[in-house]
Coordinates of C-alpha atoms and ligand atoms in Angstrom, one line a residue:
X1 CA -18.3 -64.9 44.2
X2 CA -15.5 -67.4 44.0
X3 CA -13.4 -66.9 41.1
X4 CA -13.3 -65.6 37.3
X5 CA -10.5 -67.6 36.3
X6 CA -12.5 -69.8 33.8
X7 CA -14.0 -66.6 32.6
X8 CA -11.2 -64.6 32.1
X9 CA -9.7 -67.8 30.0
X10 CA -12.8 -68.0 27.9
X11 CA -12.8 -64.4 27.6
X12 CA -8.7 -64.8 26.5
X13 CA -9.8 -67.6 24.0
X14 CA -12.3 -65.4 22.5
X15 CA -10.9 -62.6 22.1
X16 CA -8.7 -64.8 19.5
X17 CA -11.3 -65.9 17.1
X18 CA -13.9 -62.8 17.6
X19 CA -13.4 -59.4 17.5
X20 CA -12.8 -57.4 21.2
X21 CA -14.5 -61.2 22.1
X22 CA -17.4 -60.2 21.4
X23 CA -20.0 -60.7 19.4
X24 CA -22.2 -57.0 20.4
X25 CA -19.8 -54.6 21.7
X26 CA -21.3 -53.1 25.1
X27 CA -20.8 -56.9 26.1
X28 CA -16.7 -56.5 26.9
X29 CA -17.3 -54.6 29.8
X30 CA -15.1 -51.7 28.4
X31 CA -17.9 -49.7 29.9
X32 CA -17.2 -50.5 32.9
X33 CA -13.8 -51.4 32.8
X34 CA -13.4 -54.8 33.7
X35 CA -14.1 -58.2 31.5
X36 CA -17.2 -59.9 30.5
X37 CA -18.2 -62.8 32.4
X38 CA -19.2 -65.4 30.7
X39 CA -22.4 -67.8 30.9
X40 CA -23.2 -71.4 31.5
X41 CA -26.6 -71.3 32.1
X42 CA -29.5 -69.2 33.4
X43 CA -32.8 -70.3 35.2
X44 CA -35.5 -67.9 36.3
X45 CA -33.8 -64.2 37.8
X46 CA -30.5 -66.1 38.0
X47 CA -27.7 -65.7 35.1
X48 CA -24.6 -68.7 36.6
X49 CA -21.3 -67.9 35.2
X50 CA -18.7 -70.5 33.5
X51 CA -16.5 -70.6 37.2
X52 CA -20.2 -71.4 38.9
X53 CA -21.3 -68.5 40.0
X54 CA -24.4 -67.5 40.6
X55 CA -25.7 -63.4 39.6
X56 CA -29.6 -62.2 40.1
X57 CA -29.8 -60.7 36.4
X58 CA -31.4 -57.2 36.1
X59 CA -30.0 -57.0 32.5
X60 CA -32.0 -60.0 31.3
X61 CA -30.6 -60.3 27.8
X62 CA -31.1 -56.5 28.0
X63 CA -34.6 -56.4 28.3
X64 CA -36.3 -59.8 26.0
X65 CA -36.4 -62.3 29.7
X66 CA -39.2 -60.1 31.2
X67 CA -41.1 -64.0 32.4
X68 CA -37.2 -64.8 33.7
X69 CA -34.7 -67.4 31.6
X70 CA -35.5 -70.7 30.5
X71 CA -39.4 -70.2 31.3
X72 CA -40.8 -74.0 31.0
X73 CA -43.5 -73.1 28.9
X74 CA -41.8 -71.2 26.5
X75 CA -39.1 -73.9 25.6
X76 CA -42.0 -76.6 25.7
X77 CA -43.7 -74.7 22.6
X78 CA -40.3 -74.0 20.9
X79 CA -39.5 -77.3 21.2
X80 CA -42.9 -78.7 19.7
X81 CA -42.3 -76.8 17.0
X82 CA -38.8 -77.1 16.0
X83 CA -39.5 -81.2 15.5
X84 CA -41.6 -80.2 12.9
X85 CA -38.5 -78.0 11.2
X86 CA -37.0 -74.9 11.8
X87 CA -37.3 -72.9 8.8
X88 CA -39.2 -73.0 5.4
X89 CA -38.9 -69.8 3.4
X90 CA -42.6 -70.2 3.0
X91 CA -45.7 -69.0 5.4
X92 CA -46.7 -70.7 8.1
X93 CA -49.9 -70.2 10.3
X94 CA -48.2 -68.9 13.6
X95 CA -46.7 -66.0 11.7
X96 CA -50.1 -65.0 11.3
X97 CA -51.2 -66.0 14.7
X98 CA -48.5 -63.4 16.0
X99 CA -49.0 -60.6 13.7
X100 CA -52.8 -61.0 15.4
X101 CA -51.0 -60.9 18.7
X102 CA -49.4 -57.8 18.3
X103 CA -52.8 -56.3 16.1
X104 CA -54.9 -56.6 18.9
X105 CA -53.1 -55.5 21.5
X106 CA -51.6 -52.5 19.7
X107 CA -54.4 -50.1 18.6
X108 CA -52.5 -48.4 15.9
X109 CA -51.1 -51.6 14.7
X110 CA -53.3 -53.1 11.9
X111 CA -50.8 -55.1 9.9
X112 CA -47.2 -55.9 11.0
X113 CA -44.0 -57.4 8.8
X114 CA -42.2 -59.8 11.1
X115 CA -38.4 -59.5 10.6
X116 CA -35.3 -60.8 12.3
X117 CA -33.6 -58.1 14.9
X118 CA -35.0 -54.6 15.6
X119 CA -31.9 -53.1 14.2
X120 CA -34.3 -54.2 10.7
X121 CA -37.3 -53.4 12.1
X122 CA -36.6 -50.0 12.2
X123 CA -34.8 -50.3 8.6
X124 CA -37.9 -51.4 7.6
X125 CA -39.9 -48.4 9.0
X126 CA -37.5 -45.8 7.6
X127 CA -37.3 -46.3 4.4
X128 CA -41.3 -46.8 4.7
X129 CA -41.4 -43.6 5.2
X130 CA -39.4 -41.9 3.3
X131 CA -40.8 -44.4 0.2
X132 CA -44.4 -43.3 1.8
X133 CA -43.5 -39.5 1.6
X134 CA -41.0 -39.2 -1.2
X135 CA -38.6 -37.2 1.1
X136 CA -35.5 -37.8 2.7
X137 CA -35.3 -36.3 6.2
X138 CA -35.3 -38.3 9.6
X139 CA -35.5 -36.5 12.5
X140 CA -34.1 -38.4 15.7
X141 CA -33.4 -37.2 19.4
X142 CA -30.1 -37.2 20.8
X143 CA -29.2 -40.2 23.0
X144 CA -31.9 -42.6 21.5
X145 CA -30.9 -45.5 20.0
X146 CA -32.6 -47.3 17.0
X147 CA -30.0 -50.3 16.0
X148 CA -26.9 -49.9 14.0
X149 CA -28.7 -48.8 11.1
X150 CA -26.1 -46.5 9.0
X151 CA -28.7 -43.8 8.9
X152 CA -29.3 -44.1 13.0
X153 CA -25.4 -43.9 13.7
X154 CA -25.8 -39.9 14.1
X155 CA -24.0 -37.6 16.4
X156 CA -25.2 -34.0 17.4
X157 CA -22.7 -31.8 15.6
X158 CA -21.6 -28.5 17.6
X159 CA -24.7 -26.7 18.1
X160 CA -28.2 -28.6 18.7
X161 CA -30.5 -28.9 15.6
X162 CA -27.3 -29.4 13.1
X163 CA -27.5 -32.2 10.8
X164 CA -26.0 -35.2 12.0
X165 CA -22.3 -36.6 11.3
X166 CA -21.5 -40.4 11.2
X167 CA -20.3 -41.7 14.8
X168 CA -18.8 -44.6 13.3
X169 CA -16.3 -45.5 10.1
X170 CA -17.8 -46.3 7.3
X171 CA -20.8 -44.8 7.6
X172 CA -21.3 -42.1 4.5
X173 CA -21.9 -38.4 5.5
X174 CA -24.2 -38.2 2.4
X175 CA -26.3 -40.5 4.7
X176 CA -26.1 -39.2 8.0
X177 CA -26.8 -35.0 6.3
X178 CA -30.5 -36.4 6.4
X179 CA -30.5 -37.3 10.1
X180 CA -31.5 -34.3 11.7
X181 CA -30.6 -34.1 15.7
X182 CA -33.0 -32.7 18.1
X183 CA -32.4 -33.0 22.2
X184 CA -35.0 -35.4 23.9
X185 CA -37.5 -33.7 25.8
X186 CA -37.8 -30.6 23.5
X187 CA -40.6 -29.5 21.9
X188 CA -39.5 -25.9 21.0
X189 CA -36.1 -27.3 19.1
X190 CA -38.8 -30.2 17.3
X191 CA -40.7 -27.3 16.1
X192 CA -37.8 -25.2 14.9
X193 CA -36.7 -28.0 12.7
X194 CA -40.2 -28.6 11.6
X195 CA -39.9 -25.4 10.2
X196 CA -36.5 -25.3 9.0
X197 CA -36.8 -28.0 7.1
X198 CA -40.7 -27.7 5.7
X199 CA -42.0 -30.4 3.8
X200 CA -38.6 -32.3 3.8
X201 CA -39.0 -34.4 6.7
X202 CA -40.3 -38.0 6.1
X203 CA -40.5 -39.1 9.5
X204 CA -39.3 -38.4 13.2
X205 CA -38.2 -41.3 15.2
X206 CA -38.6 -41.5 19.3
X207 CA -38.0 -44.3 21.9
X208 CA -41.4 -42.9 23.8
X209 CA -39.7 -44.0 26.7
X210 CA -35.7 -43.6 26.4
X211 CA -33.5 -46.8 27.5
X212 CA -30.7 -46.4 25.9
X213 CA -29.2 -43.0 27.2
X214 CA -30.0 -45.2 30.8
X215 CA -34.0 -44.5 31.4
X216 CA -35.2 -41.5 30.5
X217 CA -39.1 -41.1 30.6
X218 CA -40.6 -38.3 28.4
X219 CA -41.9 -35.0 29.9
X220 CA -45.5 -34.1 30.2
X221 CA -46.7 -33.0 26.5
X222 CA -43.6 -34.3 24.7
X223 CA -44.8 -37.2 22.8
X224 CA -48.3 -35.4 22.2
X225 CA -46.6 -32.4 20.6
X226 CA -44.3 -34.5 18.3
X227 CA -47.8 -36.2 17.4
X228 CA -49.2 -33.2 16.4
X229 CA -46.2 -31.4 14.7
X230 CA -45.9 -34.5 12.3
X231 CA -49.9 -34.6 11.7
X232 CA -49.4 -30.9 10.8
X233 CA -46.6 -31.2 8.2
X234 CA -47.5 -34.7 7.0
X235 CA -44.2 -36.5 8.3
X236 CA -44.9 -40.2 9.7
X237 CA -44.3 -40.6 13.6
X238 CA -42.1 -43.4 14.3
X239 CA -42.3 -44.9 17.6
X240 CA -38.9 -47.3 18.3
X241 CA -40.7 -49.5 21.5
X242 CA -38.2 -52.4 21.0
X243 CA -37.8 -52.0 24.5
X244 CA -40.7 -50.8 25.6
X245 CA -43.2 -53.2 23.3
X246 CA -45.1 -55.3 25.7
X247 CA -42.3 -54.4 29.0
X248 CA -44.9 -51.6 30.6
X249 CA -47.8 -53.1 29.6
X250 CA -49.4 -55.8 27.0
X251 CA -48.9 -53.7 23.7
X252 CA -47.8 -50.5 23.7
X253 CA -47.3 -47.2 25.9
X254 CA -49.1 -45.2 23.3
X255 CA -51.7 -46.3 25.1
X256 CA -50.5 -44.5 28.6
X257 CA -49.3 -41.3 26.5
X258 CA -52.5 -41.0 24.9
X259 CA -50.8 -40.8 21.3
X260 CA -51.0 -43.1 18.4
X261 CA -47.7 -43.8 16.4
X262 CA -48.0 -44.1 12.4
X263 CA -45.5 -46.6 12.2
X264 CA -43.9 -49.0 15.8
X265 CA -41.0 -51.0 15.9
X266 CA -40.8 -54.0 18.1
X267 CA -38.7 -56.9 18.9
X268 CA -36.8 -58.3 22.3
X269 CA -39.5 -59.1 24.2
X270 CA -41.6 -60.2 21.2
X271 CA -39.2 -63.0 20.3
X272 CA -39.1 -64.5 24.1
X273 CA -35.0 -64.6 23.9
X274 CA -34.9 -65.8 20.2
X275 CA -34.2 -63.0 17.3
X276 CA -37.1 -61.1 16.3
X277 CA -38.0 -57.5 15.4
X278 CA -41.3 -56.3 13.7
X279 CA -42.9 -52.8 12.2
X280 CA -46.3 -52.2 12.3
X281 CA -48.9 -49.3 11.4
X282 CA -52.0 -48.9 9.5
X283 CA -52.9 -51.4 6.7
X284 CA -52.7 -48.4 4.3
X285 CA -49.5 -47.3 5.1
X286 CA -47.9 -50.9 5.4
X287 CA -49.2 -52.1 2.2
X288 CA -46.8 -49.9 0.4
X289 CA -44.6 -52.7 1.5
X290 CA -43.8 -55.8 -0.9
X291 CA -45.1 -57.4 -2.3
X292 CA -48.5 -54.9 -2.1
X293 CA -46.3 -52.0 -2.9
X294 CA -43.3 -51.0 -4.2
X295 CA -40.7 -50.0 -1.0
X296 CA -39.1 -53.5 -1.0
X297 CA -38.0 -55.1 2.3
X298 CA -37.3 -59.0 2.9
X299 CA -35.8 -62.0 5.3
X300 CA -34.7 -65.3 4.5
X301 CA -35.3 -66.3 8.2
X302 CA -38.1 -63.8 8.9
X303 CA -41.2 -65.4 10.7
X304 CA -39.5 -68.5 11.1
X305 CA -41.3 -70.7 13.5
X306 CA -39.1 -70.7 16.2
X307 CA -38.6 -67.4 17.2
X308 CA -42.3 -66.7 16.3
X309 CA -43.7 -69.5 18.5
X310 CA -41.2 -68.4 21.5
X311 CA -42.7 -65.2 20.7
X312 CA -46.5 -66.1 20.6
X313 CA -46.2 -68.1 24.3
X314 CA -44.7 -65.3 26.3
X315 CA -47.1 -63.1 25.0
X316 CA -49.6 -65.7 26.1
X317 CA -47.9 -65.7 29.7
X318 CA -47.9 -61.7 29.6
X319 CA -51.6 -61.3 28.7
X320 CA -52.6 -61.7 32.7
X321 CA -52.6 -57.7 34.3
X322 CA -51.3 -58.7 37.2
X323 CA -48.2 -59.8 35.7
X324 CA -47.3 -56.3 35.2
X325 CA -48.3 -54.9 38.5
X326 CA -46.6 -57.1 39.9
X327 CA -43.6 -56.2 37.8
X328 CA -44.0 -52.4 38.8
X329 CA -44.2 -53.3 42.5
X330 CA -41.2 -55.5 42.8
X331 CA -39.1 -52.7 40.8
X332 CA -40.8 -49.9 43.0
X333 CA -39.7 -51.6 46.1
X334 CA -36.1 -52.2 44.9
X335 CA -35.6 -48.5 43.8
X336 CA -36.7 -47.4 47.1
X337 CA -33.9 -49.9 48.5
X338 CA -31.2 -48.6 46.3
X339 CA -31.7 -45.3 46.9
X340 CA -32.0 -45.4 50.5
X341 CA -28.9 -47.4 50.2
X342 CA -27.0 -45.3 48.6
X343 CA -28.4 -41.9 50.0
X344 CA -26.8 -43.5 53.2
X345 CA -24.0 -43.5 52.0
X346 CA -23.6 -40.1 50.6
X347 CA -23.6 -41.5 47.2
X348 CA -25.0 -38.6 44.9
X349 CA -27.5 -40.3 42.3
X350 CA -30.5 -40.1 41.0
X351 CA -33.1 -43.0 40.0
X352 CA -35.3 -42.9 36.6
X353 CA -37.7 -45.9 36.5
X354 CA -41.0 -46.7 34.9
X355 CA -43.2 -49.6 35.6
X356 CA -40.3 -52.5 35.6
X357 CA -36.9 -50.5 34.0
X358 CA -34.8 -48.5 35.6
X359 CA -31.3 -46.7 36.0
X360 CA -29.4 -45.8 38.7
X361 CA -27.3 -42.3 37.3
X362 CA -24.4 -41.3 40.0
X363 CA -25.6 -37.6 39.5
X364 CA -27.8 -35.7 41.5
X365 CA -30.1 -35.4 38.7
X366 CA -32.7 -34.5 37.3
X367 CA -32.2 -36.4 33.9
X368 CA -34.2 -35.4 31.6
X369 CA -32.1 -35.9 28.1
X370 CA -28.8 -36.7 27.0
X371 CA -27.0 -34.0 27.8
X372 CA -27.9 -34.4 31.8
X373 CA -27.4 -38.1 31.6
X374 CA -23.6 -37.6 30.3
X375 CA -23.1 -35.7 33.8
X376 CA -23.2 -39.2 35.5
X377 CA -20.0 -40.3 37.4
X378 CA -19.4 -43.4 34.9
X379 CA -16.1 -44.2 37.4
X380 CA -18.3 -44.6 40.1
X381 CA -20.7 -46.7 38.6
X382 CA -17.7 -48.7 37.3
X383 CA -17.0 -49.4 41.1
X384 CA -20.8 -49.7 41.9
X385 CA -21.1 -52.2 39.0
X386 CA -18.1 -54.2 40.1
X387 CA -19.3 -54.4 43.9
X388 CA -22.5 -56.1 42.8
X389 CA -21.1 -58.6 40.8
X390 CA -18.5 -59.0 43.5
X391 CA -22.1 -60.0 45.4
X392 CA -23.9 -61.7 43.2
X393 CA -25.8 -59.2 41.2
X394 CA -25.5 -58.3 37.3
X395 CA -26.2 -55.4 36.3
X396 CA -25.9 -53.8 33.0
X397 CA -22.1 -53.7 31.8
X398 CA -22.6 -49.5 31.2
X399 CA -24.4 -46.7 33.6
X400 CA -26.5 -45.7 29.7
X401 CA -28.6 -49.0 30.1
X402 CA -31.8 -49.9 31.5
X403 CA -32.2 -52.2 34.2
X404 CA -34.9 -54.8 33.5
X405 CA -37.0 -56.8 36.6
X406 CA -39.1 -60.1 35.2
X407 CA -41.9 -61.6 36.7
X408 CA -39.2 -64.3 38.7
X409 CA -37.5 -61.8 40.7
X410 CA -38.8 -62.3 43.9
X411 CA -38.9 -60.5 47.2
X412 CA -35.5 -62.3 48.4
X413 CA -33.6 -61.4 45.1
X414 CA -34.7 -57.7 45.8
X415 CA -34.0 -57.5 49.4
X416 CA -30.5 -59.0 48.8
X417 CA -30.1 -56.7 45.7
X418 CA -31.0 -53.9 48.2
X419 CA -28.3 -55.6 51.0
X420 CA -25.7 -55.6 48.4
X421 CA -26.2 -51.6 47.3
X422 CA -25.8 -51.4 51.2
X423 CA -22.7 -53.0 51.6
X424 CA -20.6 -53.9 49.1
X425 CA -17.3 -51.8 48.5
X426 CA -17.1 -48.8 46.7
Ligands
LIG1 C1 -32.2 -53.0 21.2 C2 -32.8 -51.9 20.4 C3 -32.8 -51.8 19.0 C4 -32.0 -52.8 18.2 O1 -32.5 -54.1 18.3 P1 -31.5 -55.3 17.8 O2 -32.4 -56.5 18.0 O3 -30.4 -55.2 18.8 O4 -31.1 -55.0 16.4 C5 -33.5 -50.8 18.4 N1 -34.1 -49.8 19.1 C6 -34.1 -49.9 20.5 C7 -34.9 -48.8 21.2 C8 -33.4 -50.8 21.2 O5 -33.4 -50.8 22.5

């Protein structure tokens, strides 16, 4: 790395015009203490920085680059279609052509309502449900995130299993006193509630693999239990796979957990870099949605053809299995590296990863939910963060992120990646 001075100017000059700089908030750096760099231009694995620097990205526009940035073929379609006009407020045939996309390859998926961020895809689902059931209650687990939706902007009050209070201004508590808080990983606190609050809850909301307490997979039985518990008192099973749509597999992990979802919320991956989001389930259930039904939902850019057709050629690109074995080996070997790394160098940490995301906590582990996650030394991944930069290697701004690999990280990005946990200065 040379310098940051054109970043920290640009930075400077934001800061001006936009709040904190910003325009998502984990982007400052804060996190990690430091300031956002800021980007030219991004090929492949590589992000390069304003001052010309050059970073192998494992954030990836945290988590939608899985083929790498700038992929030809993607930005050959997008551009094919955009001559024709970027937006009509009326159907077009690749809306429907994706919607197949994500039918076929997600078994529980029969009909899907294209939207534009998965902060609305999962406003879409929620008040699905609760038009679907009549009742009111959401149960969500503790350190999973599901947009900025008012109702999704819970915290745990003092004791587990309390009903949620607002974590942000201007969020009503008459809102939040229907978001019940249970920790991830628990079955025996899910079934409490269950019972607690029988035949009041419309749905319970997971990320079936967590990302955004860092990653967190979910125990043996957990995902099957919550399957059943909702069968049994009639509440609908959200599954929140924004991140993990199409990023462990083509489709979905229900597949791999052996449980099918009544209602999934994608995006990121799905809109190949451009904004997208989309909730799917059985035709039954989703025509209850407008125009079919009566729980109203809408998008003046929804489905527009440019994020839909950047969306229908990386699934295209993804379809191949390799891709994602491929994926899973390259982020296998680089975990290895990390930890050996850092193991000799005393470093206490411990590394969650499934097929191709992964964190790094700086705590012996094992991290199962949120409450083992917050043990992490965040100082030392501060310095850990700043190191790799320092050597050319961007890593999520925040130690409660998932790393991301893509298909154009190669064996020389990893085994520098792995050089740089090595030696850079912590
Ligand atoms: C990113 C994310 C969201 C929100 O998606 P946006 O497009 O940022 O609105 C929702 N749920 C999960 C699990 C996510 O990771």
């Amino acid at each position: 790395m040379t310098t940051l001075r054109k970043c920290r100017k640009l930075f400077e000059d934001a800061t001006k015009v936009i709040p904190g700089g910003v325009n998502s908030p984990v982007r400052a750096f804060k996190a990690v203490g430091s300031n956002p760099i800021f980007i030219d231009k991004a090929k492949g694995a590589y992000l390069y920085d304003a001052d010309g620097n050059k970073y192998i990205d494992y954030c990836l526009s945290w988590g939608p680059m899985i083929l790498g940035h700038a992929r030809s073929e993607v930005l050959a379609q997008v551009k094919k279609v955009m001559a024709k006009g970027t937006s009509f407020g009326v159907p077009t045939e690749l809306e429907t052509h994706l919607a197949r996309m994500i039918v076929q390859a997600i078994g529980s998926v029969e009909k899907v309502r294209l939207v534009s961020s998965g902060t609305e895809a999962v406003m879409t689902a929620i008040r699905l449900a609760r038009g679907c059931t009549g009742r009111d209650k959401i149960i969500k687990f503790i350190g999973c995130y599901h947009g900025h939706v008012d109702h999704m902007l819970v915290q745990a009050g003092s004791g587990a299993m309390t009903l949620g209070s607002p974590s942000s201004p201007g969020v009503p508590k008459d809102f939040t006193k229907h978001t019940i808080l249970l920790p991830y990983n628990n079955t025996e606190m899910l079934e409490k509630a269950l019972n607690k609050y029988r035949g009041q809850i419309a749905a319970v909301i997971v990320e079936p693999i967590a990302g955004n307490m860092g990653v967190v997979p979910p125990r043996k039985g957990f995902l099957k239990t919550i399957r059943k518990l909702c069968t049994k008192n009639s509440s609908i099973l959200i599954f929140d796979e924004v991140i993990t749509g199409f990023r462990i597999k083509y489709g979905s992990v229900q597949d791999i957990f052996g449980v099918k979802a009544d209602l999934t919320c994608l995006g990121k991956i799905i809109g190949g870099g451009f904004p997208i989001g989309a909730c799917g389930g059985k035709a039954k259930l989703m025509d209850k949605l407008a125009p079919t039904g009566q729980v109203y939902q809408a998008g003046t850019l929804s489905g527009n053809p440019v994020c839909v057709a950047a969306g229908i050629a990386t699934l295209k690109l993804l379809k191949p299995k390799t891709i994602y074995s491929g994926l899973e080996r390259a982020t296998e070997k680089l975990c290895i590296g990390i930890q050996e790394a850092l193991a000799g160098r005393g470093i206490e940490h411990t590394i969650n990863r499934i097929g191709s995301m992964f964190t790094v906590f700086f705590n012996p582990g094992p991290v199962t939910d949120y409450v083992s996650a917050v043990k992490s030394d965040t100082k030392m991944y501060a310095k850990f963060h700043a190191a790799m930069l320092r050597d050319g290697v961007y890593l999520p701004p925040s130690q409660f992120e998932a790393c991301f690999v893509s298909a154009e990280h190669k064996q020389k990005d990893i085994d520098r990646t792995i050089v740089a946990a090595r030696k850079g200065k912590l």
